[in-house]
Tab-separated table of C-alpha atoms in Angstrom:
chain	number	residue	atom	x	y	z
A	41	MET	CA	-36.944	-26.044	68.257
A	42	ASP	CA	-33.155	-25.978	68.255
A	43	ASP	CA	-30.821	-23.104	69.059
A	44	ARG	CA	-30.211	-22.265	65.476
A	45	GLU	CA	-33.884	-21.886	64.598
A	46	GLN	CA	-34.321	-19.830	67.757
A	47	ARG	CA	-31.492	-17.552	66.654
A	48	TRP	CA	-32.866	-17.270	63.119
A	49	MET	CA	-36.248	-16.290	64.506
A	50	GLN	CA	-34.639	-13.535	66.541
A	51	LEU	CA	-32.669	-12.344	63.529
A	52	MET	CA	-35.800	-12.372	61.369
A	53	GLN	CA	-37.732	-10.446	63.970
A	54	ALA	CA	-34.955	-7.863	64.127
A	55	ALA	CA	-34.834	-7.803	60.330
A	56	LEU	CA	-38.560	-7.103	60.054
A	57	GLY	CA	-37.998	-4.270	62.497
A	58	GLY	CA	-35.514	-2.729	60.068
A	59	ASP	CA	-32.232	-4.120	61.458
A	60	GLN	CA	-30.231	-4.418	58.249
A	61	PRO	CA	-27.081	-6.134	59.665
A	62	ALA	CA	-29.272	-8.756	61.387
A	63	TYR	CA	-31.072	-9.396	58.132
A	64	GLN	CA	-27.853	-9.757	56.167
A	65	ARG	CA	-26.516	-12.142	58.795
A	66	LEU	CA	-29.695	-14.202	58.641
A	67	LEU	CA	-29.545	-14.501	54.854
A	68	ARG	CA	-25.876	-15.453	55.021
A	69	GLU	CA	-26.701	-18.182	57.524
A	70	ILE	CA	-29.683	-19.652	55.719
A	71	ALA	CA	-28.015	-19.666	52.301
A	72	PRO	CA	-25.632	-22.578	53.090
A	73	ALA	CA	-28.463	-24.496	54.756
A	74	ILE	CA	-30.621	-24.186	51.638
A	75	ARG	CA	-27.607	-24.985	49.461
A	76	SER	CA	-26.778	-28.228	51.192
A	77	VAL	CA	-30.348	-29.535	51.106
A	78	VAL	CA	-30.855	-28.555	47.473
A	79	GLU	CA	-27.524	-30.030	46.379
A	80	ARG	CA	-28.323	-33.306	48.033
A	81	ARG	CA	-31.758	-33.392	46.469
A	82	LEU	CA	-30.471	-32.644	42.971
A	83	TRP	CA	-27.691	-35.172	43.357
A	84	ARG	CA	-30.144	-37.850	44.417
A	85	MET	CA	-32.281	-37.105	41.382
A	86	GLY	CA	-29.297	-37.284	39.086
A	87	ALA	CA	-29.699	-33.607	38.188
A	88	PRO	CA	-26.599	-31.429	37.837
A	89	THR	CA	-25.775	-30.083	41.288
A	90	GLY	CA	-24.282	-27.063	39.595
A	91	GLU	CA	-27.826	-25.779	39.306
A	92	SER	CA	-28.266	-25.690	43.053
A	93	GLU	CA	-26.990	-22.128	43.316
A	94	ASP	CA	-29.831	-20.997	41.045
A	95	VAL	CA	-32.330	-22.530	43.459
A	96	VAL	CA	-30.512	-20.970	46.417
A	97	GLN	CA	-30.728	-17.529	44.844
A	98	GLU	CA	-34.357	-17.912	43.842
A	99	THR	CA	-35.194	-19.052	47.350
A	100	LEU	CA	-33.386	-16.093	48.907
A	101	LEU	CA	-35.249	-13.771	46.581
A	102	ALA	CA	-38.572	-15.370	47.578
A	103	VAL	CA	-37.667	-15.281	51.287
A	104	HIS	CA	-36.983	-11.588	50.861
A	105	LEU	CA	-40.105	-10.699	48.898
A	106	LYS	CA	-42.388	-12.808	51.095
A	107	ARG	CA	-40.812	-12.050	54.466
A	108	HIS	CA	-43.964	-10.291	55.656
A	109	THR	CA	-45.781	-13.662	55.512
A	110	TRP	CA	-43.770	-14.823	58.508
A	111	ARG	CA	-45.381	-13.879	61.808
A	112	VAL	CA	-43.241	-13.010	64.786
A	113	GLY	CA	-43.364	-15.982	67.140
A	114	ASP	CA	-44.089	-18.587	64.461
A	115	PRO	CA	-41.347	-21.188	63.978
A	116	LEU	CA	-39.100	-20.182	61.088
A	117	GLY	CA	-38.179	-23.718	59.992
A	118	PRO	CA	-41.469	-24.804	58.375
A	119	TRP	CA	-41.840	-21.398	56.735
A	120	LEU	CA	-38.384	-21.529	55.211
A	121	ARG	CA	-38.680	-25.162	54.145
A	122	THR	CA	-41.957	-24.515	52.360
A	123	ILE	CA	-40.474	-21.634	50.416
A	124	ALA	CA	-37.306	-23.559	49.510
A	125	ARG	CA	-39.283	-26.595	48.418
A	126	ASN	CA	-41.603	-24.489	46.298
A	127	LYS	CA	-38.661	-22.833	44.563
A	128	LEU	CA	-36.930	-26.157	43.948
A	129	ILE	CA	-40.129	-27.523	42.381
A	130	ASP	CA	-40.401	-24.400	40.226
A	131	HIS	CA	-36.838	-24.812	39.109
A	132	LEU	CA	-37.260	-28.486	38.236
A	133	ARG	CA	-40.491	-27.802	36.408
A	134	ARG	CA	-38.822	-25.146	34.288
A	135	ARG	CA	-36.207	-27.677	33.286
A	136	GLY	CA	-38.958	-30.150	32.479
A	137	ARG	CA	-38.081	-32.566	35.242
A	138	ARG	CA	-40.105	-34.712	37.549
A	139	VAL	CA	-41.499	-32.544	40.306
A	140	GLU	CA	-42.003	-34.925	43.196
A	141	VAL	CA	-40.185	-33.410	46.137
A	142	PRO	CA	-40.955	-34.951	49.504
A	143	VAL	CA	-41.215	-32.449	52.340
A	144	GLU	CA	-38.999	-34.665	54.469
A	145	ASP	CA	-36.045	-33.730	52.292
A	146	PHE	CA	-36.207	-30.279	53.730
A	147	ALA	CA	-36.461	-31.409	57.315
A	148	GLU	CA	-32.672	-31.650	57.426
A	149	MET	CA	-32.312	-28.013	56.582
A	150	LEU	CA	-31.905	-26.833	60.140
A	151	ALA	CA	-29.139	-29.344	60.730
A	152	ALA	CA	-27.222	-28.430	57.583
A	153	PRO	CA	-23.558	-27.495	57.869
A	154	GLU	CA	-22.822	-23.849	58.578
A	155	GLU	CA	-20.303	-23.259	55.854
A	156	ARG	CA	-20.525	-24.229	52.256
A	157	PRO	CA	-18.999	-22.006	49.671
A	158	GLY	CA	-21.449	-20.438	47.265
A	159	THR	CA	-20.647	-19.960	43.662
A	160	GLU	CA	-22.021	-17.863	40.883
A	161	ALA	CA	-25.401	-18.735	39.448
A	162	GLU	CA	-26.657	-18.059	35.973
A	163	ASP	CA	-30.418	-17.599	36.157
A	164	VAL	CA	-30.478	-14.431	38.220
A	165	GLU	CA	-27.601	-12.978	36.204
A	166	ARG	CA	-29.331	-13.750	32.917
A	167	HIS	CA	-32.604	-12.122	33.985
A	168	LEU	CA	-30.778	-9.211	35.539
A	169	ALA	CA	-29.431	-8.408	32.096
A	170	LEU	CA	-33.009	-8.108	30.807
A	171	LEU	CA	-34.222	-5.644	33.459
A	172	PRO	CA	-34.792	-1.990	32.586
A	173	ASP	CA	-31.502	-0.041	32.630
A	174	LYS	CA	-32.212	1.891	35.790
A	175	GLN	CA	-33.203	-1.189	37.822
A	176	ARG	CA	-30.175	-3.086	36.602
A	177	SER	CA	-27.765	-0.262	37.411
A	178	VAL	CA	-29.183	0.134	40.931
A	179	ILE	CA	-28.872	-3.601	41.677
A	180	ARG	CA	-25.338	-3.696	40.264
A	181	SER	CA	-24.265	-0.651	42.194
A	182	ILE	CA	-25.612	-1.853	45.542
A	183	ALA	CA	-25.217	-5.635	45.310
A	184	VAL	CA	-22.141	-6.123	43.155
A	185	ASP	CA	-20.170	-2.918	43.762
A	186	GLY	CA	-21.259	-2.761	47.395
A	187	ALA	CA	-22.230	0.907	47.235
A	188	SER	CA	-24.696	2.292	49.774
A	189	VAL	CA	-28.096	3.659	48.804
A	190	GLY	CA	-26.721	7.166	49.340
A	191	GLU	CA	-23.662	6.603	47.133
A	192	THR	CA	-25.811	5.035	44.455
A	193	ALA	CA	-28.202	7.977	44.578
A	194	GLU	CA	-25.303	10.380	44.095
A	195	ARG	CA	-23.735	8.346	41.330
A	196	MET	CA	-27.003	7.981	39.425
A	197	LYS	CA	-28.274	11.489	40.190
A	198	MET	CA	-31.395	10.128	41.822
A	199	ALA	CA	-33.053	10.843	45.176
A	200	PRO	CA	-32.201	8.199	47.826
A	201	GLY	CA	-35.902	7.381	48.157
A	202	ALA	CA	-36.124	6.743	44.428
A	203	VAL	CA	-33.106	4.425	44.634
A	204	ARG	CA	-34.843	2.426	47.375
A	205	VAL	CA	-38.046	2.157	45.357
A	206	THR	CA	-36.113	1.153	42.237
A	207	LEU	CA	-34.155	-1.475	44.155
A	208	HIS	CA	-37.346	-3.018	45.520
A	209	ARG	CA	-39.030	-2.998	42.111
A	210	ALA	CA	-35.941	-4.556	40.569
A	211	PHE	CA	-36.058	-7.519	42.956
A	212	ALA	CA	-39.794	-7.921	42.447
A	213	SER	CA	-39.478	-7.946	38.657
A	214	LEU	CA	-36.442	-10.227	38.819
A	215	SER	CA	-38.505	-12.719	40.787
A	216	ALA	CA	-41.481	-12.407	38.413
A	217	ARG	CA	-39.204	-12.943	35.422
A	218	LEU	CA	-37.658	-16.033	36.950
A	219	LYS	CA	-41.128	-17.361	37.623
A	220	ALA	CA	-42.354	-16.668	34.096
A	221	ASP	CA	-39.303	-18.279	32.506
A	222	GLU	CA	-41.120	-21.506	31.731
B	130	MET	CA	-24.268	-13.140	40.170
B	131	LYS	CA	-22.637	-14.315	43.377
B	132	THR	CA	-24.983	-15.300	46.156
B	133	ASP	CA	-23.118	-13.033	48.571
B	134	ASP	CA	-23.715	-10.083	46.272
B	135	LEU	CA	-27.384	-10.920	45.983
B	136	ILE	CA	-27.634	-11.060	49.778
B	137	ARG	CA	-25.981	-7.660	50.091
B	138	GLY	CA	-28.498	-6.262	47.634
B	139	LEU	CA	-31.491	-7.866	49.353
B	140	ALA	CA	-30.398	-6.567	52.749
B	141	ALA	CA	-30.242	-3.036	51.354
B	142	ASP	CA	-33.907	-3.240	50.335
B	143	THR	CA	-35.321	-2.131	53.669
B	144	ARG	CA	-38.826	-1.324	52.530
B	145	ARG	CA	-41.260	-2.243	55.292
B	146	GLU	CA	-44.210	-4.337	54.209
B	147	ARG	CA	-47.553	-4.433	55.953
B	148	SER	CA	-48.677	-7.773	57.369
B	149	LEU	CA	-50.949	-10.144	55.454
B	150	GLU	CA	-53.751	-9.428	57.915
B	151	SER	CA	-53.685	-5.685	57.559
B	152	GLY	CA	-53.229	-5.997	53.795
B	153	LEU	CA	-56.334	-8.177	53.540
B	154	ALA	CA	-58.304	-5.924	55.898
B	155	ARG	CA	-57.478	-2.926	53.765
B	156	ALA	CA	-58.356	-4.756	50.560
B	157	LEU	CA	-61.700	-5.880	51.993
B	158	CYS	CA	-62.584	-2.309	52.957
B	159	ILE	CA	-61.925	-1.223	49.393
B	160	GLY	CA	-63.759	-4.180	47.843
B	161	LEU	CA	-66.751	-3.786	50.148
B	162	ALA	CA	-66.901	-0.073	49.422
B	163	GLY	CA	-67.160	-0.982	45.736
B	164	ALA	CA	-69.854	-3.561	46.426
B	165	VAL	CA	-71.861	-1.150	48.583
B	166	ALA	CA	-71.596	1.459	45.850
B	167	LEU	CA	-72.968	-1.058	43.337
B	168	PHE	CA	-75.757	-1.917	45.740
B	169	ALA	CA	-76.664	1.733	46.187
B	170	LEU	CA	-76.616	2.219	42.447
B	171	ILE	CA	-78.919	-0.612	41.405
B	172	LEU	CA	-80.647	-1.989	44.524
B	173	SER	CA	-82.221	-0.788	47.721
B	174	PRO	CA	-82.788	-2.468	51.078
B	175	ARG	CA	-86.121	-4.263	51.231
B	176	ALA	CA	-88.970	-2.452	52.979
B	177	GLY	CA	-88.619	-2.452	56.770
B	178	MET	CA	-85.063	-3.719	56.551
B	179	PRO	CA	-83.069	-2.812	59.618
B	180	GLY	CA	-86.022	-3.883	61.776
B	181	LEU	CA	-86.554	-7.169	59.941
B	182	MET	CA	-82.980	-8.225	60.661
B	183	MET	CA	-84.062	-10.048	63.823
B	184	GLU	CA	-86.648	-12.217	62.068
B	185	PRO	CA	-85.255	-15.749	62.457
B	186	ARG	CA	-85.342	-16.665	58.753
B	187	ILE	CA	-83.793	-13.371	57.737
B	188	LEU	CA	-81.263	-13.442	60.526
B	189	LEU	CA	-80.257	-16.910	59.337
B	190	LYS	CA	-79.143	-15.494	55.969
B	191	PHE	CA	-76.726	-13.178	57.717
B	192	ILE	CA	-75.506	-15.796	60.158
B	193	VAL	CA	-74.770	-18.230	57.321
B	194	THR	CA	-73.101	-15.771	54.952
B	195	LEU	CA	-71.129	-13.814	57.550
B	196	SER	CA	-69.865	-16.909	59.369
B	197	LEU	CA	-68.785	-18.324	56.012
B	198	ALA	CA	-67.004	-15.046	55.275
B	199	ALA	CA	-65.205	-15.130	58.635
B	200	THR	CA	-64.140	-18.746	58.125
B	201	SER	CA	-62.941	-17.973	54.618
B	202	ILE	CA	-60.790	-15.088	55.826
B	203	TRP	CA	-59.195	-17.362	58.366
B	204	LEU	CA	-58.666	-20.149	55.831
B	205	ALA	CA	-57.320	-17.812	53.172
B	206	LEU	CA	-54.747	-16.334	55.543
B	207	ARG	CA	-53.512	-19.794	56.462
B	208	LEU	CA	-53.434	-20.929	52.851
B	209	VAL	CA	-51.152	-18.097	51.790
B	210	ARG	CA	-48.733	-18.413	54.711
B	211	PRO	CA	-45.862	-20.827	53.975
B	212	GLY	CA	-45.656	-23.645	56.459
B	213	ALA	CA	-49.072	-22.958	58.022
B	214	ASP	CA	-51.516	-25.845	58.071
B	215	ALA	CA	-55.022	-24.865	56.985
B	216	ARG	CA	-56.498	-28.335	57.404
B	217	PRO	CA	-57.561	-28.013	61.048
B	218	LEU	CA	-59.640	-24.982	60.064
B	219	VAL	CA	-61.750	-26.824	57.540
B	220	TRP	CA	-63.946	-27.893	60.451
B	221	ALA	CA	-64.928	-24.284	61.033
B	222	LEU	CA	-66.945	-24.544	57.807
B	223	ALA	CA	-69.341	-26.618	59.899
B	224	ILE	CA	-70.581	-23.384	61.513
B	225	PRO	CA	-72.205	-21.901	58.394
B	226	ALA	CA	-73.133	-25.344	57.088
B	227	GLY	CA	-74.655	-26.390	60.432
B	228	ALA	CA	-76.610	-23.145	60.805
B	229	LEU	CA	-78.015	-23.535	57.317
B	230	MET	CA	-78.920	-27.184	57.867
B	231	LEU	CA	-80.673	-26.285	61.098
B	232	GLY	CA	-82.659	-23.655	59.215
B	233	VAL	CA	-83.546	-26.038	56.413
B	234	VAL	CA	-84.715	-28.754	58.798
B	235	THR	CA	-86.785	-26.273	60.799
B	236	GLU	CA	-88.333	-24.987	57.586
B	237	LEU	CA	-89.247	-28.494	56.462
B	238	VAL	CA	-90.788	-29.223	59.852
B	239	VAL	CA	-92.844	-26.042	60.249
B	240	THR	CA	-93.879	-25.553	56.606
B	241	PRO	CA	-96.509	-27.853	55.127
B	242	LEU	CA	-95.358	-29.791	52.089
B	243	PRO	CA	-97.133	-27.606	49.467
B	244	GLY	CA	-95.104	-24.613	50.710
B	245	TRP	CA	-91.692	-26.202	50.069
B	246	MET	CA	-91.382	-25.702	46.355
B	247	PRO	CA	-92.636	-22.102	46.219
B	248	GLY	CA	-90.152	-21.331	49.003
B	249	LEU	CA	-87.329	-23.007	47.148
B	250	PHE	CA	-87.928	-21.216	43.859
B	251	GLY	CA	-88.848	-17.901	45.463
B	252	HIS	CA	-89.544	-14.798	43.413
B	253	SER	CA	-86.179	-14.017	42.045
B	254	ALA	CA	-83.797	-16.932	41.737
B	255	ILE	CA	-81.997	-15.771	38.594
B	256	TYR	CA	-81.933	-12.247	39.938
B	257	CYS	CA	-80.330	-13.595	43.115
B	258	LEU	CA	-77.660	-15.523	41.221
B	259	SER	CA	-76.598	-12.615	39.071
B	260	LEU	CA	-76.744	-9.991	41.802
B	261	VAL	CA	-74.790	-12.007	44.362
B	262	THR	CA	-72.127	-12.571	41.712
B	263	LEU	CA	-72.114	-8.899	40.809
B	264	MET	CA	-71.847	-7.763	44.450
B	265	ALA	CA	-69.055	-10.296	44.970
B	266	ALA	CA	-66.987	-9.166	41.989
B	267	PRO	CA	-65.277	-6.104	43.526
B	268	VAL	CA	-64.591	-8.054	46.723
B	269	LEU	CA	-63.095	-10.924	44.728
B	270	VAL	CA	-60.745	-8.618	42.874
B	271	SER	CA	-59.557	-6.882	46.032
B	272	ALA	CA	-59.254	-10.121	48.026
B	273	LEU	CA	-57.140	-11.799	45.329
B	274	TYR	CA	-55.028	-8.678	45.139
B	275	ALA	CA	-54.323	-8.936	48.859
B	276	LEU	CA	-53.738	-12.699	48.757
B	277	LYS	CA	-51.221	-12.214	45.982
B	278	ARG	CA	-48.907	-10.747	48.606
B	279	GLY	CA	-48.901	-14.151	50.252
B	280	ALA	CA	-47.129	-17.308	49.190
B	281	PRO	CA	-49.658	-20.126	48.830
B	282	GLU	CA	-48.489	-23.675	48.423
B	283	HIS	CA	-51.720	-24.364	46.532
B	284	PRO	CA	-52.702	-21.219	44.641
B	285	MET	CA	-55.970	-22.787	43.520
B	286	LEU	CA	-57.121	-23.467	47.089
B	287	ALA	CA	-56.094	-20.017	48.228
B	288	GLY	CA	-58.059	-18.581	45.301
B	289	ALA	CA	-61.071	-20.685	46.269
B	290	ALA	CA	-60.935	-19.328	49.822
B	291	GLY	CA	-60.804	-15.809	48.400
B	292	GLY	CA	-63.765	-16.688	46.178
B	293	ALA	CA	-65.805	-18.078	49.082
B	294	LEU	CA	-65.029	-14.916	51.027
B	295	ALA	CA	-66.150	-12.682	48.170
B	296	GLY	CA	-69.208	-14.806	47.393
B	297	SER	CA	-70.413	-14.879	50.986
B	298	LEU	CA	-69.952	-11.136	51.463
B	299	GLY	CA	-71.736	-10.512	48.154
B	300	ALA	CA	-74.563	-12.756	49.375
B	301	ALA	CA	-74.760	-10.972	52.734
B	302	LEU	CA	-75.100	-7.682	50.917
B	303	TYR	CA	-77.740	-9.066	48.569
B	304	ALA	CA	-79.611	-10.430	51.609
B	305	LEU	CA	-80.382	-6.826	52.568
B	306	HIS	CA	-82.467	-6.608	49.411
B	307	CYS	CA	-83.679	-10.187	48.977
B	308	VAL	CA	-87.332	-10.942	49.799
B	309	ASP	CA	-87.016	-14.724	49.524
B	310	ASP	CA	-86.627	-15.908	53.076
B	311	SER	CA	-87.019	-19.677	52.889
B	312	PRO	CA	-83.833	-21.460	54.040
B	313	LEU	CA	-84.445	-23.734	51.057
B	314	PHE	CA	-83.987	-20.731	48.781
B	315	VAL	CA	-80.817	-19.778	50.624
B	316	LEU	CA	-79.465	-23.312	50.402
B	317	VAL	CA	-80.007	-23.627	46.664
B	318	TRP	CA	-79.607	-20.181	45.142
B	319	TYR	CA	-77.229	-18.531	47.567
B	320	GLY	CA	-75.366	-21.822	47.512
B	321	ILE	CA	-75.041	-21.871	43.734
B	322	ALA	CA	-74.022	-18.214	43.601
B	323	ILE	CA	-71.371	-18.566	46.313
B	324	GLY	CA	-70.194	-21.805	44.721
B	325	PHE	CA	-69.826	-20.051	41.393
B	326	VAL	CA	-67.746	-17.221	42.860
B	327	THR	CA	-65.652	-19.782	44.747
B	328	ALA	CA	-64.952	-21.660	41.530
B	329	ALA	CA	-64.064	-18.410	39.786
B	330	GLY	CA	-61.684	-17.577	42.639
B	331	ALA	CA	-60.067	-20.999	42.343
B	332	LEU	CA	-59.551	-20.689	38.589
B	333	ILE	CA	-58.208	-17.149	38.754
B	334	GLY	CA	-56.159	-17.961	41.845
B	335	ARG	CA	-54.460	-20.814	40.095
B	336	ARG	CA	-53.142	-18.364	37.550
B	337	VAL	CA	-52.464	-15.247	39.551
B	338	LEU	CA	-51.543	-16.473	43.033
B	339	SER	CA	-48.547	-18.607	42.171
B	340	TRP	CA	-45.274	-16.944	43.097
């Protein structure tokens, strides 16, 4: 287990304990790692690498919604690779492509470069537009505008607890919609 | 949407989730409560039941079904955890299978040939099939509900493990009522019933457990 995986495990453990900055840092660190592996895979298959950001975002969403399936002390690498591979397969299947994805492709994930600029992706944006108004506004306010839960609650005249619940439901339905988009 | 924005949003969702283990434990309590309620509604323990539990042939039914349930829980949890390898656990299925085989062989040795067939067909084979399935149904629903929180690489296998869990618990419950004690009966009819619930779990799991 290398230093980076060790550090990610500590960040994940802190994140599960409610440490929000640690969680954000972890997601920011794993995003480029997923991106580089996915880009390489798509490129090798002759698929447009422009789609890789969609896979990155879907994987991050899955990592988030399934984070309780990681057990403190388990290595993070195999867990993350399995999720990323599953989401890449999903993505390819939706586009009607061949779905053979060797696990070995994801072995390089931990060694991926630290920095790779992310771009916009379409899938999440497109499904976001189809969410119920309230869910969409909460995601936009917190994710895009960078408002806190408290500010969003004030702006939308909701209780902070209700904003949290709405935010969680919004991510869950976003993920379900992406999955159902066959 | 920019990935950075998505990350900011995800990090703000600080809802704490219970672990897979405690989620499954809770679901099983609910499912079993439903199954016990069904049992109380339409069945009753056979005469002399708590005392009969130590009779070898009756005890065997509980050893087989409960060890299969325990193995299935263990398998199911591995199957819904990304990156966990469930294959080494398949060997644990040898515990219920071995216990049952031991019982069957003993039965064949100690029972004269003319007694085999009556033992195998018992008094209530069809009754057994339908009641085990019925007792298993609430457990299957709750188990799949809990497993849905996981992330199985093979939703069908995870569903099958949930089905085996539900089927074996349904069978253990039915064993409190069942008066057919031949291990041959258990092998065939309990086997078919548990197999049926396992298949149902696999088919439903394939649809509902993908994520």
